[in-house]
XYZ file of C-alpha atoms in Angstrom:
614
model
C -55.028 20.667 6.901
C -54.132 17.578 8.897
C -51.774 15.047 7.441
C -52.904 11.450 7.270
C -50.733 8.755 8.738
C -48.754 6.671 6.230
C -50.404 3.480 5.076
C -47.620 1.418 6.676
C -48.544 2.795 10.102
C -52.218 1.884 9.735
C -51.212 -1.566 8.496
C -49.000 -1.900 11.528
C -51.912 -1.312 13.884
C -54.128 -3.759 12.020
C -51.469 -6.446 12.007
C -50.877 -6.399 15.740
C -54.629 -6.312 16.412
C -54.965 -9.469 14.367
C -52.261 -11.230 16.322
C -53.857 -10.464 19.648
C -52.103 -7.253 20.685
C -54.291 -4.488 22.117
C -55.294 -1.941 19.531
C -54.049 1.602 19.514
C -55.802 4.014 21.793
C -58.589 6.208 20.492
C -56.353 9.216 20.878
C -53.804 7.600 18.579
C -56.489 6.641 16.072
C -57.588 10.245 15.631
C -54.651 12.239 14.208
C -53.786 15.140 16.493
C -53.723 17.390 13.443
C -57.534 17.380 13.469
C -57.566 18.559 17.074
C -55.285 21.364 15.962
C -57.794 22.378 13.288
C -60.617 22.421 15.849
C -58.518 24.579 18.137
C -57.875 27.060 15.364
C -61.633 27.142 14.681
C -62.312 28.251 18.220
C -63.365 24.950 19.789
C -62.385 24.298 23.349
C -59.103 22.377 23.219
C -59.059 18.947 24.732
C -56.443 18.150 27.331
C -53.278 17.221 25.485
C -52.539 13.543 25.459
C -49.205 12.291 26.626
C -46.710 11.943 23.797
C -46.089 8.288 24.455
C -49.703 7.312 23.745
C -49.854 8.869 20.305
C -48.026 6.092 18.440
C -49.879 2.968 17.308
C -49.517 -0.063 19.551
C -46.724 -2.413 18.584
C -46.116 -6.095 19.306
C -46.127 -7.281 22.892
C -43.000 -8.378 24.725
C -44.082 -11.988 24.352
C -44.588 -11.647 20.597
C -41.179 -10.002 20.215
C -39.525 -12.864 22.118
C -41.275 -15.402 19.865
C -40.022 -13.621 16.749
C -36.622 -13.203 18.382
C -36.303 -16.975 18.772
C -36.401 -17.387 14.998
C -33.933 -14.546 14.473
C -31.540 -16.063 17.022
C -31.612 -19.382 15.188
C -30.739 -17.608 11.940
C -27.905 -15.679 13.544
C -26.681 -18.862 15.239
C -26.379 -20.477 11.805
C -24.321 -17.619 10.351
C -21.983 -17.102 13.287
C -21.551 -20.819 14.006
C -20.391 -21.489 10.468
C -17.657 -18.851 10.789
C -15.963 -20.869 13.549
C -17.075 -24.490 13.218
C -15.000 -24.971 10.067
C -11.815 -23.543 11.600
C -11.068 -26.615 13.737
C -12.115 -29.138 11.096
C -10.672 -27.669 7.881
C -7.387 -29.566 8.191
C -9.234 -32.901 8.420
C -11.522 -31.888 5.548
C -8.600 -30.847 3.334
C -6.731 -34.092 4.021
C -9.785 -36.183 3.149
C -10.432 -34.217 -0.067
C -6.729 -34.223 -1.022
C -6.465 -30.459 -1.206
C -4.429 -29.260 1.765
C -2.853 -26.460 -0.282
C -6.325 -25.198 -1.298
C -7.943 -25.117 2.153
C -7.812 -21.304 2.423
C -10.226 -20.960 -0.514
C -13.002 -22.678 1.437
C -12.863 -19.823 3.944
C -12.175 -17.076 1.405
C -15.147 -18.018 -0.805
C -17.541 -17.887 2.154
C -16.125 -14.573 3.347
C -16.351 -12.876 -0.056
C -19.952 -13.787 -0.853
C -21.239 -13.101 2.671
C -19.587 -9.671 2.679
C -20.695 -8.438 -0.732
C -24.314 -9.636 -0.362
C -24.822 -7.940 3.020
C -25.614 -4.420 1.662
C -27.725 -5.929 -1.136
C -29.971 -7.693 1.386
C -30.313 -4.462 3.351
C -31.377 -2.391 0.364
C -33.778 -4.948 -1.110
C -35.439 -5.533 2.267
C -36.022 -1.775 2.620
C -37.848 -1.827 -0.722
C -39.795 -5.085 -0.512
C -39.908 -6.065 3.175
C -37.671 -8.069 5.502
C -39.511 -11.392 5.751
C -39.136 -12.717 2.183
C -35.425 -11.933 2.089
C -34.779 -13.372 5.541
C -36.542 -16.591 4.552
C -34.559 -16.606 1.296
C -31.296 -16.127 3.206
C -32.028 -19.094 5.490
C -33.075 -21.250 2.520
C -29.946 -20.466 0.489
C -27.774 -21.128 3.530
C -29.400 -24.519 4.137
C -29.050 -25.478 0.452
C -25.383 -24.471 0.546
C -24.875 -26.584 3.677
C -26.403 -29.641 1.991
C -24.179 -29.123 -1.057
C -21.074 -28.831 1.165
C -21.981 -32.170 2.742
C -21.637 -33.882 -0.651
C -18.439 -32.107 -1.796
C -15.890 -34.450 -3.387
C -13.029 -31.978 -3.859
C -11.762 -28.734 -2.318
C -12.807 -26.887 -5.480
C -16.385 -28.088 -5.060
C -16.305 -27.289 -1.355
C -15.133 -23.726 -2.029
C -17.937 -23.251 -4.575
C -20.567 -24.607 -2.188
C -19.186 -22.489 0.659
C -19.702 -19.487 -1.626
C -23.388 -20.489 -1.872
C -23.517 -20.668 1.915
C -22.032 -17.185 2.095
C -24.769 -15.783 -0.154
C -27.287 -16.866 2.475
C -25.142 -15.834 5.442
C -24.928 -12.265 4.127
C -28.564 -11.691 5.062
C -28.841 -13.658 8.286
C -27.096 -11.323 10.711
C -27.865 -7.915 9.202
C -31.560 -8.626 8.539
C -32.037 -10.014 12.052
C -30.833 -6.711 13.498
C -32.955 -4.725 11.018
C -36.076 -6.710 11.915
C -35.562 -5.920 15.600
C -35.211 -2.288 14.529
C -38.604 -2.469 12.811
C -40.298 -4.005 15.848
C -38.825 -2.135 18.792
C -38.078 1.554 19.499
C -34.357 2.390 19.808
C -34.639 2.964 23.556
C -36.016 -0.576 24.088
C -34.066 -2.129 21.235
C -30.772 -2.505 23.071
C -31.982 -5.192 25.456
C -33.398 -7.304 22.626
C -30.288 -6.931 20.484
C -28.234 -8.112 23.440
C -29.866 -11.539 23.057
C -28.630 -11.694 19.463
C -25.108 -10.748 20.526
C -25.231 -13.390 23.261
C -26.137 -15.894 20.536
C -23.128 -14.708 18.530
C -20.873 -15.219 21.562
C -22.288 -18.663 22.353
C -21.832 -19.873 18.782
C -18.259 -18.536 18.726
C -17.464 -20.848 21.640
C -19.583 -23.753 20.441
C -18.193 -23.660 16.880
C -14.630 -24.863 17.606
C -15.914 -27.441 20.091
C -18.514 -28.897 17.729
C -16.170 -28.723 14.727
C -13.332 -30.466 16.567
C -15.638 -33.177 17.898
C -17.319 -33.924 14.558
C -14.058 -33.898 12.582
C -12.598 -36.358 15.089
C -15.295 -38.985 14.416
C -14.682 -41.485 11.655
C -18.423 -41.679 10.927
C -21.772 -40.780 12.486
C -24.884 -42.668 11.312
C -22.922 -43.871 8.308
C -21.794 -40.358 7.286
C -18.136 -39.305 7.523
C -17.638 -37.221 10.666
C -16.459 -33.960 9.064
C -19.467 -33.861 6.729
C -21.669 -33.345 9.787
C -19.951 -29.976 10.217
C -22.208 -28.778 7.385
C -25.086 -31.239 7.787
C -25.769 -30.014 11.337
C -26.959 -26.702 9.837
C -29.885 -28.351 8.072
C -32.194 -29.170 11.030
C -31.388 -25.843 12.707
C -32.144 -24.008 9.461
C -35.441 -25.848 8.942
C -36.576 -24.947 12.475
C -35.602 -21.318 11.873
C -37.541 -21.298 8.592
C -40.665 -22.662 10.288
C -40.520 -20.218 13.219
C -39.838 -17.130 11.083
C -42.460 -18.038 8.451
C -45.091 -18.577 11.125
C -44.567 -15.689 13.556
C -42.893 -12.883 11.599
C -45.612 -10.675 10.105
C -44.037 -7.272 9.624
C -46.155 -4.532 8.063
C -44.556 -3.093 4.954
C -45.559 -0.554 2.334
C -44.037 -1.560 -0.983
C -41.999 1.204 -2.578
C -41.370 1.085 -6.299
C -37.748 2.006 -6.916
C -35.058 1.025 -9.321
C -32.856 -1.839 -8.139
C -29.212 -0.783 -8.169
C -27.769 -3.724 -10.106
C -24.858 -1.614 -11.389
C -24.051 -0.664 -7.814
C -24.083 -4.340 -6.843
C -21.782 -5.209 -9.766
C -19.292 -2.423 -9.111
C -19.122 -3.114 -5.368
C -18.223 -6.697 -6.281
C -15.452 -5.397 -8.562
C -14.211 -3.129 -5.795
C -14.445 -5.386 -2.761
C -13.706 -8.899 -4.060
C -10.123 -8.194 -5.281
C -9.284 -6.454 -2.003
C -10.721 -9.329 0.028
C -8.783 -11.777 -2.133
C -5.464 -10.045 -1.571
C -6.268 -9.633 2.125
C -6.792 -13.388 2.457
C -4.118 -14.611 0.036
C -1.568 -11.791 0.021
C 0.742 -13.421 2.553
C 0.936 -16.572 0.415
C 1.177 -14.691 -2.888
C 3.501 -11.978 -1.636
C 2.162 -8.477 -1.000
C 4.156 -7.076 -3.911
C 3.529 -9.942 -6.351
C 1.889 -9.437 -9.734
C -1.377 -10.999 -8.539
C -1.499 -8.759 -5.473
C -0.758 -5.622 -7.512
C -3.494 -6.569 -9.986
C -5.964 -6.964 -7.111
C -4.993 -3.556 -5.705
C -5.541 -1.878 -9.069
C -8.853 -3.575 -9.875
C -10.156 -2.989 -6.332
C -9.363 0.729 -6.262
C -10.806 1.239 -9.750
C -13.935 -0.698 -8.780
C -14.499 1.407 -5.656
C -14.123 4.664 -7.621
C -16.643 3.488 -10.237
C -18.979 2.280 -7.474
C -18.982 5.721 -5.813
C -19.793 7.367 -9.146
C -22.623 4.900 -9.802
C -24.063 5.368 -6.307
C -24.042 9.152 -6.684
C -25.927 8.887 -9.970
C -28.526 6.517 -8.473
C -29.477 8.889 -5.644
C -31.938 7.353 -3.185
C -32.083 4.149 -5.250
C -28.391 3.441 -4.593
C -27.281 0.281 -2.812
C -25.805 2.518 -0.088
C -27.163 6.030 -0.754
C -24.330 8.560 -0.672
C -26.576 11.019 1.183
C -26.207 8.817 4.267
C -22.524 9.747 4.416
C -23.516 13.407 4.744
C -24.709 12.441 8.207
C -21.820 12.800 10.644
C -23.289 10.002 12.764
C -23.490 7.518 9.871
C -19.997 8.411 8.595
C -18.357 8.175 12.011
C -20.239 5.000 12.885
C -19.106 3.404 9.606
C -15.496 4.278 10.453
C -16.056 2.959 13.970
C -17.402 -0.314 12.535
C -14.198 -0.770 10.518
C -12.010 -0.080 13.567
C -14.047 -2.290 15.900
C -14.056 -5.081 13.310
C -10.260 -4.907 13.051
C -9.829 -4.786 16.831
C -12.336 -7.563 17.458
C -10.923 -9.981 14.905
C -7.372 -9.037 15.891
C -7.943 -9.998 19.507
C -10.140 -13.017 18.815
C -7.608 -14.305 16.279
C -4.439 -13.777 18.320
C -5.686 -15.102 21.661
C -6.526 -18.603 20.283
C -3.156 -18.572 18.469
C -1.465 -17.884 21.798
C -3.420 -20.650 23.536
C -2.724 -23.240 20.820
C 0.856 -22.442 19.778
C 2.364 -21.141 23.015
C 0.271 -22.958 25.617
C -0.126 -26.135 23.570
C -3.927 -26.353 23.799
C -5.850 -28.306 21.197
C -8.365 -26.362 19.083
C -11.223 -27.807 21.129
C -9.541 -27.048 24.440
C -8.622 -23.525 23.358
C -12.293 -22.972 22.592
C -13.124 -23.857 26.195
C -10.340 -21.597 27.447
C -11.957 -18.717 25.533
C -15.070 -18.991 27.716
C -14.009 -16.082 29.997
C -13.902 -13.766 26.976
C -17.326 -14.900 25.794
C -18.746 -14.614 29.312
C -17.542 -11.014 29.466
C -19.090 -10.297 26.064
C -22.478 -11.734 27.073
C -22.552 -9.941 30.435
C -21.595 -6.573 28.911
C -24.164 -6.973 26.115
C -27.011 -7.737 28.514
C -26.084 -5.080 31.086
C -25.462 -2.295 28.565
C -28.701 -3.177 26.755
C -30.804 -2.950 29.893
C -29.126 0.253 31.094
C -29.633 1.859 27.684
C -33.329 0.963 27.778
C -33.653 2.300 31.315
C -31.734 5.575 30.947
C -32.019 6.373 27.238
C -28.270 7.136 27.102
C -25.794 4.994 25.199
C -22.577 6.891 24.409
C -20.880 5.907 27.648
C -20.889 2.225 26.666
C -18.769 2.368 23.467
C -16.478 4.842 25.238
C -15.914 2.523 28.191
C -15.905 -0.535 25.929
C -13.158 0.782 23.650
C -11.083 1.705 26.719
C -11.540 -1.805 28.145
C -10.540 -3.419 24.846
C -7.464 -1.200 24.459
C -6.477 -1.811 28.093
C -6.833 -5.588 27.697
C -4.709 -5.568 24.546
C -2.042 -3.468 26.282
C -2.031 -5.934 29.180
C -1.520 -8.774 26.675
C 1.380 -6.781 25.233
C 3.133 -5.955 28.516
C 2.104 -8.761 30.877
C 1.604 -11.965 28.873
C 4.755 -13.988 28.222
C 5.174 -17.543 27.041
C 5.149 -18.808 30.644
C 2.410 -16.520 32.052
C -0.071 -18.499 34.210
C -3.318 -19.169 32.365
C -5.622 -17.651 35.055
C -3.862 -14.289 34.617
C -4.382 -14.479 30.856
C -8.042 -15.369 31.367
C -8.541 -12.259 33.528
C -7.382 -10.142 30.580
C -9.770 -12.096 28.335
C -12.689 -11.130 30.591
C -11.724 -7.449 30.288
C -11.521 -7.735 26.487
C -14.916 -9.462 26.354
C -16.541 -6.817 28.549
C -15.261 -4.097 26.229
C -16.300 -5.914 23.082
C -19.818 -6.542 24.391
C -20.292 -2.883 25.335
C -19.101 -1.644 21.927
C -20.880 -4.153 19.691
C -24.144 -3.805 21.584
C -24.272 -0.072 20.879
C -22.777 0.106 17.384
C -25.860 -1.057 15.489
C -28.187 0.918 17.764
C -26.367 4.187 17.016
C -26.508 3.804 13.239
C -30.178 2.693 13.280
C -31.150 5.655 15.438
C -29.211 8.105 13.278
C -30.860 7.409 9.893
C -34.426 7.834 8.566
C -36.645 4.780 9.296
C -36.950 3.950 5.586
C -33.165 3.382 5.504
C -33.147 1.008 8.485
C -32.191 -2.062 6.460
C -29.427 -0.496 4.397
C -27.970 1.262 7.464
C -27.930 -1.942 9.523
C -26.437 -3.919 6.640
C -23.836 -1.180 6.080
C -22.730 -1.418 9.709
C -22.295 -5.192 9.357
C -20.589 -4.724 5.975
C -18.024 -2.230 7.265
C -17.347 -4.357 10.362
C -16.639 -7.384 8.139
C -14.372 -5.308 5.910
C -12.464 -4.095 8.967
C -12.220 -7.606 10.341
C -10.907 -9.022 7.066
C -8.348 -6.285 6.539
C -7.312 -6.384 10.199
C -6.872 -10.150 10.110
C -4.728 -9.926 6.976
C -2.522 -7.158 8.358
C -2.114 -8.687 11.811
C -1.312 -12.175 10.497
C 1.140 -10.707 8.022
C 2.969 -8.805 10.771
C 2.922 -11.856 13.034
C 4.440 -14.280 10.550
C 6.844 -11.752 9.071
C 8.373 -11.127 12.494
C 8.127 -14.549 14.118
C 11.215 -15.944 12.364
C 13.482 -13.217 13.727
C 11.903 -13.463 17.176
C 12.436 -17.227 17.306
C 16.010 -16.809 16.077
C 16.770 -14.260 18.794
C 15.141 -16.403 21.484
C 16.993 -19.472 20.213
C 20.407 -17.766 20.416
C 19.679 -16.711 23.983
C 18.267 -20.088 25.061
C 21.055 -22.210 23.608
C 23.495 -20.815 26.208
C 21.293 -21.671 29.199
C 22.112 -24.708 31.396
C 18.644 -26.209 30.874
C 18.992 -26.146 27.081
C 22.525 -27.600 27.188
C 21.351 -30.321 29.554
C 18.660 -31.281 27.048
C 21.201 -31.390 24.199
C 23.239 -33.994 26.121
C 20.262 -36.090 27.199
C 20.285 -39.416 25.267
C 16.494 -39.623 25.381
C 16.279 -36.225 23.665
C 18.887 -37.114 21.045
C 17.149 -40.365 20.080
C 13.645 -38.882 19.851
C 12.797 -38.074 16.177
C 10.420 -35.328 17.311
C 13.419 -33.245 18.440
C 15.221 -33.445 15.084
C 14.189 -29.938 13.844
C 15.852 -28.316 16.874
C 18.946 -30.512 16.731
C 19.363 -29.602 13.047
C 19.208 -25.916 13.961
C 21.868 -26.388 16.654
C 24.197 -28.258 14.279
C 23.551 -25.918 11.345
C 22.448 -22.458 12.604
C 22.610 -20.966 9.118
C 20.055 -23.372 7.661
C 17.213 -20.954 8.322
C 15.009 -23.547 9.945
C 13.241 -20.970 12.078
C 12.153 -19.141 8.953
C 10.514 -22.166 7.382
C 8.044 -22.976 10.156
C 4.933 -23.588 8.061
C 3.474 -25.975 10.633
C 3.781 -25.121 14.318
C 2.302 -28.409 15.547
C 5.786 -29.936 15.970
C 6.462 -27.544 18.878
C 4.108 -29.495 21.131
C 6.057 -32.723 20.481
C 9.447 -31.250 21.416
C 11.186 -31.792 24.710
C 9.855 -28.935 26.932
C 13.356 -27.510 27.355
C 13.915 -27.332 23.600
C 10.464 -25.872 22.940
C 11.090 -22.735 25.056
C 12.666 -20.509 22.335
C 9.903 -21.326 19.869
C 7.146 -20.525 22.368
C 8.971 -17.388 23.467
C 9.471 -16.280 19.863
C 5.786 -16.668 19.035
C 4.768 -14.895 22.247
C 7.148 -11.992 21.578
C 5.865 -11.638 18.014
C 2.249 -11.628 19.207
C 3.052 -8.874 21.702
C 3.871 -6.492 18.861
C 0.580 -7.270 17.152
C -1.341 -6.804 20.411
C 0.198 -3.336 20.698
C -0.855 -2.432 17.161
C -4.398 -3.688 17.830
C -4.535 -1.552 20.989
C -3.671 1.447 18.811
C -6.619 0.628 16.539
C -8.944 0.600 19.559
C -7.506 3.935 20.713
C -8.615 5.366 17.359
C -12.034 3.795 17.947
C -12.225 5.594 21.314
C -11.473 8.946 19.669
C -14.106 8.260 16.994
C -16.751 7.599 19.665
C -15.634 10.680 21.606
C -16.212 12.878 18.529
C -19.609 11.326 17.732
C -22.611 13.238 19.018
C -25.179 11.331 21.083
C -28.640 11.642 19.504
C -31.718 11.089 21.699
C -33.184 7.650 21.128
C -36.503 7.559 19.274
C -39.514 6.376 21.247
C -41.243 4.565 18.349
C -40.231 1.564 16.205
C -38.848 2.185 12.719
C -42.060 2.054 10.625
C -43.996 4.127 13.170
C -41.325 6.768 13.793
C -42.556 9.321 11.199
C -46.124 9.226 12.567
C -44.868 9.437 16.143
C -42.740 12.479 15.318
C -45.729 14.101 13.564
C -47.977 13.371 16.540
C -45.510 14.914 18.955
C -45.214 18.010 16.791
C -49.009 18.333 16.556
C -49.396 17.829 20.311
C -46.845 20.560 20.907
C -48.781 22.857 18.564
C -52.040 22.110 20.443
C -50.425 23.080 23.731
C -49.025 26.271 22.243
C -52.373 27.302 20.708
C -54.395 26.498 23.818
C -52.205 28.678 25.976
C -51.005 27.908 29.459
C -53.096 25.627 31.608
C -54.446 27.571 34.601
C -53.230 26.457 37.993
C -55.770 24.741 40.180
């Protein structure tokens, strides 16, 4: 007896007919299973249709690009807000009289955006993508408006947490929606546009943030408040576009909502994110850090037990981890997140501290990295669509990233010419674009279509976890070693003729900006190098006196670059051990019907016997 197509597939065909897309072919409308029955009954078999015509027609390229425009605006909001605050937070904290609390504005956003990511994925699988994507944009815009009116750092941190609740759905749901619309083989080239948006906003964020924070007022509003207010018009446009053009077919599935899973993942992840962000200030062995370790580990254990008991209704179903592809891709996401944030954190530090660039200027100097990322994303996406093969790209990408980080370790000193450094940035960007482009595609292609949302969100979730943990570890190593490195460089530099000449220069001795170095020379045991909480003074020093500080920071960064290269070497091995699965030819909702049609068509050919040669 022939199997009927799922209701979601028929709805899919109707939806795209309504929007002007050609209807499915007559061969697709009549399930091949019926032809199989006629063949078994002795009827003359019809010529088998080509496999690619059996799936219902999907949206046209033009319709996908229209929908993609709304998704890109949503992703632009989320990724822009990760960087736009970085160059303005010092100005914001000074104005709100909370310089010592500035880290919480970033931590609050990070925590809520991370823990809500898998929740958005699961709920959108059950109830559809559109309502949750619209909700994510709306919450983000509301949070942005609230941030604009913050009167203290405590209020700002709370409102940033609201922003994070919306941001958790913007990136992961955008990728899941593309997965619903486009088959995996064609999906790569469309996802490359989203990654290009991510790269563009990463460059634009520091530039826009630095510019706005530097204005005393714009249209009667304090300059830094526009850092958040600028999200509002972009968010409203995104809401309008998505509400108007995104009409995804969805068959509602009645399942339990895993609220206990959501609660326990909060208990497991939030303490670990807190200690990752604040551990260096608290002390990694302090009572608060130890309490976070204990609560986090206990929360993760309870979460695993809850998820196992929930079965398919779990926030992240444990059965997905039985898939070698999903498990290895989740590990790869953690490693790539650590490597990505490690490189993209250390390179701006090098440009600002060692090379003396302002935050805005360092953003411009990062353009070679972003150009490499965009080029690799677009090229790898098109080649994947053309050839159907993808494994080579994360393999080559992880090698490029590791090679670039090793070059930063061995070749980049405090006085290395900037063009040479930029060449290494291009290599890092090319690797990052090739890896990121393929990471989501692999996990989407390796899970059942009904798990598209939770799988995509899980990939984003694990990448954010890796990035947070990597950032915490790398910064901790950097600042734990920089004091000794500066001390060693200082002892070597103080004996050089250039340094001695500066010490006897009256202009140097009478300049208050040089006092920290002169104090160190007169009292070497004071430990001044160990108390460098603000590196901005280095740029005001006499260039001859600044050398040991720049050299110390550069030497300390080299060790972290080497460690990050080791992380990317592990990522390469993970990709090497991951099997390449053929890319599906149908979009997510239509994949089951397409697989059934192909199986039926194969059965028709087998029953009909060989076709006689003409």
